[in-house]
């Protein structure tokens, strides 16, 4: 139990569906992150939020839309996804963004796009 | 862009044996993180190394940072089935805003 929760844990969706992933951290952290983990690839950073403001978008397609209403919650809205978007989506948080701040990860959402 | 190369990609060891996993960066390292992941689950933080020559231990796991070689090693002594999983090294990206990761080393421990 890392203090970061993600729901749902598993999601299957069609290419025309719209769904959202939710992440919540109970650690009082200021920074939150979305990562994508595909088979045989390194973990890929998608978005970084610091104090609810997006500070980094790692060239992510617009079919992924993040939302951070407050420092404790982070969403990833999904629409018109492609089968190659199937992956494990991990949320993380840290006290602050930056080099020497340990990131705490949630258990991930396993997404399958049909 | 910076890349982290981990070796070996996978490893099978007999219970009780020692093993080492390496992580080499293509650029200067400013902090090196080791995480462990059970398949399909989130990452569990093991340790962070900040300075060249730094060495940290947690139970039977020891990690070292060689800043000059831009490399870190993770050593497990007397491996147990509970050590099985995927070990990932991570380092701060150039902007210092988030971590980049290696592809991971999958460890299996046979009893």
XYZ file of C-alpha atoms in Angstrom:
225
model
C 0.000 0.000 0.000
C 1.817 3.085 -1.260
C -0.845 5.713 -0.533
C -1.707 6.061 -4.221
C -4.882 4.383 -5.460
C -6.095 3.906 -9.016
C -9.473 2.915 -10.386
C -10.478 0.910 -12.226
C -7.782 -1.734 -12.036
C -8.856 -3.242 -15.364
C -10.668 -1.644 -18.291
C -11.732 -2.981 -21.652
C -13.063 -0.475 -24.149
C -13.914 -0.177 -27.804
C -12.275 2.389 -30.039
C -15.353 4.604 -30.042
C -15.872 4.605 -26.266
C -15.078 7.353 -23.807
C -13.756 6.370 -20.403
C -11.759 7.894 -17.564
C -9.017 6.638 -15.299
C -8.841 7.971 -11.766
C -5.899 8.386 -9.431
C -5.956 9.573 -5.847
C -3.047 10.131 -3.496
C -3.368 10.333 0.283
C 0.168 11.530 0.931
C -0.204 15.296 0.779
C 2.039 15.473 -2.271
C 2.133 18.371 -4.687
C 3.177 16.620 -7.892
C 1.348 13.894 -9.790
C 2.274 11.949 -12.910
C 0.811 9.656 -15.549
C 3.043 6.952 -17.044
C 2.336 4.378 -19.730
C 3.907 0.924 -19.587
C 3.722 -1.159 -22.758
C 5.147 -4.626 -23.228
C 8.899 -4.658 -23.832
C 9.194 -0.864 -23.620
C 10.462 1.372 -20.846
C 7.948 3.177 -18.703
C 6.971 6.321 -20.636
C 6.175 9.585 -18.908
C 2.939 11.111 -20.246
C 2.037 14.103 -18.075
C 3.307 15.947 -15.006
C 1.207 18.138 -12.748
C 2.580 20.408 -10.046
C 0.123 22.152 -7.740
C -2.697 21.254 -10.175
C -0.920 22.881 -13.114
C 0.311 20.803 -16.024
C 4.058 21.293 -16.291
C 4.912 18.627 -18.800
C 3.182 16.938 -21.737
C 5.455 14.393 -23.290
C 4.039 14.681 -26.830
C 0.986 12.649 -25.900
C -1.792 12.333 -28.538
C -4.860 14.442 -27.866
C -7.024 11.334 -27.457
C -5.534 11.291 -23.943
C -6.774 14.244 -21.899
C -5.560 14.712 -18.319
C -7.374 16.619 -15.609
C -6.125 17.601 -12.168
C -8.889 19.281 -10.145
C -6.783 19.392 -6.968
C -3.435 18.145 -5.692
C -4.918 14.839 -4.529
C -6.757 13.756 -7.667
C -5.668 13.104 -11.206
C -7.774 11.844 -14.092
C -6.955 10.591 -17.553
C -9.865 10.933 -19.968
C -9.764 8.569 -22.896
C -11.603 8.844 -26.219
C -11.309 7.223 -29.628
C -8.326 5.154 -28.564
C -6.410 2.768 -30.784
C -5.511 -0.878 -30.056
C -1.856 0.164 -29.651
C -2.926 2.239 -26.645
C -3.498 -0.981 -24.726
C -1.062 -0.878 -21.811
C -0.690 -0.530 -18.063
C -1.292 3.085 -17.034
C 0.466 4.067 -13.851
C -0.117 7.095 -11.704
C 2.539 8.405 -9.336
C 2.976 11.256 -6.903
C 5.884 12.967 -5.173
C 6.259 15.716 -2.616
C 7.492 18.035 -5.344
C 8.625 17.480 -8.918
C 12.349 17.365 -9.273
C 15.402 15.253 -9.209
C 15.588 13.978 -5.666
C 11.968 13.373 -4.874
C 10.897 9.769 -4.505
C 7.846 8.913 -6.571
C 5.140 6.712 -5.114
C 3.248 4.631 -7.639
C -0.291 3.348 -7.726
C -1.105 -0.248 -8.735
C -2.004 0.777 -12.282
C -4.957 0.356 -14.621
C -4.639 -2.419 -17.202
C -6.297 -1.010 -20.338
C -7.310 -3.116 -23.310
C -8.601 -1.372 -26.434
C -10.532 -3.603 -28.805
C 17.529 12.205 -24.946
C 18.807 10.179 -22.041
C 18.473 6.405 -22.055
C 18.943 3.825 -19.352
C 20.205 0.403 -20.366
C 19.624 -2.482 -17.959
C 21.405 -5.799 -18.026
C 20.630 -8.579 -18.044
C 17.098 -8.395 -19.484
C 16.115 -11.468 -17.525
C 17.701 -13.702 -14.967
C 16.887 -17.046 -13.395
C 18.773 -17.946 -10.231
C 18.568 -20.726 -7.727
C 17.351 -19.800 -4.271
C 20.251 -18.831 -2.062
C 22.456 -17.567 -4.889
C 23.724 -14.012 -5.254
C 23.023 -11.871 -8.302
C 23.761 -8.443 -9.758
C 21.718 -6.217 -12.052
C 23.300 -3.266 -13.836
C 21.916 0.030 -15.056
C 23.943 2.265 -17.381
C 22.969 5.770 -18.380
C 23.794 7.449 -21.700
C 24.162 10.786 -19.893
C 25.221 12.167 -16.532
C 23.204 10.790 -13.663
C 21.581 13.129 -11.174
C 20.072 10.656 -8.797
C 19.380 7.019 -9.536
C 16.312 5.157 -8.315
C 15.677 1.460 -8.017
C 12.129 0.119 -8.048
C 10.657 -3.365 -7.966
C 7.480 -4.333 -9.795
C 5.371 -7.437 -9.581
C 3.964 -8.285 -13.010
C 1.059 -6.006 -13.914
C 1.256 -4.018 -10.689
C 2.661 -0.727 -9.503
C 6.271 0.031 -8.654
C 7.636 -0.293 -5.149
C 10.491 2.044 -4.248
C 13.661 0.283 -3.113
C 16.259 3.008 -2.781
C 17.673 6.192 -4.237
C 21.338 7.027 -4.763
C 22.422 10.626 -5.110
C 26.172 10.831 -5.007
C 28.967 9.048 -6.775
C 30.303 6.200 -4.707
C 27.167 6.073 -2.585
C 26.071 2.653 -1.448
C 22.801 1.771 0.271
C 21.435 -1.452 1.646
C 17.987 -2.654 2.571
C 17.717 -6.155 3.961
C 19.583 -8.301 1.421
C 19.611 -5.753 -1.393
C 22.555 -3.397 -1.940
C 22.802 -0.691 -4.574
C 25.852 1.320 -5.618
C 26.314 4.349 -7.815
C 29.412 4.867 -9.961
C 29.039 8.417 -11.210
C 32.110 8.302 -13.450
C 30.844 5.252 -15.285
C 27.289 6.620 -15.219
C 26.273 3.277 -13.851
C 24.508 1.710 -10.907
C 24.414 -1.877 -9.758
C 21.873 -3.705 -7.627
C 23.132 -6.739 -5.757
C 20.945 -9.313 -4.036
C 22.548 -11.648 -1.541
C 21.156 -15.114 -0.847
C 18.164 -14.682 -3.139
C 14.711 -15.837 -2.042
C 11.478 -16.451 -3.970
C 10.173 -13.163 -2.548
C 12.859 -11.343 -4.563
C 11.273 -12.423 -7.837
C 9.862 -9.610 -9.944
C 10.886 -6.893 -12.345
C 13.617 -4.506 -11.232
C 13.620 -1.071 -12.827
C 16.159 1.673 -12.574
C 15.070 5.265 -13.021
C 16.845 8.593 -13.321
C 15.700 12.188 -13.426
C 15.042 13.494 -16.932
C 17.032 16.444 -18.231
C 14.492 18.964 -16.952
C 14.559 17.318 -13.554
C 10.780 17.105 -13.572
C 10.183 13.371 -13.751
C 11.877 10.024 -14.069
C 12.931 8.061 -17.113
C 13.237 4.314 -16.731
C 15.132 1.376 -18.125
C 13.221 -1.537 -19.658
C 13.623 -3.582 -16.514
C 15.255 -6.856 -15.497
C 12.961 -9.786 -14.828
C 14.211 -11.930 -11.974
C 12.979 -15.450 -11.298
C 14.144 -17.394 -8.260
C 13.789 -21.135 -8.343
C 13.486 -23.091 -5.117
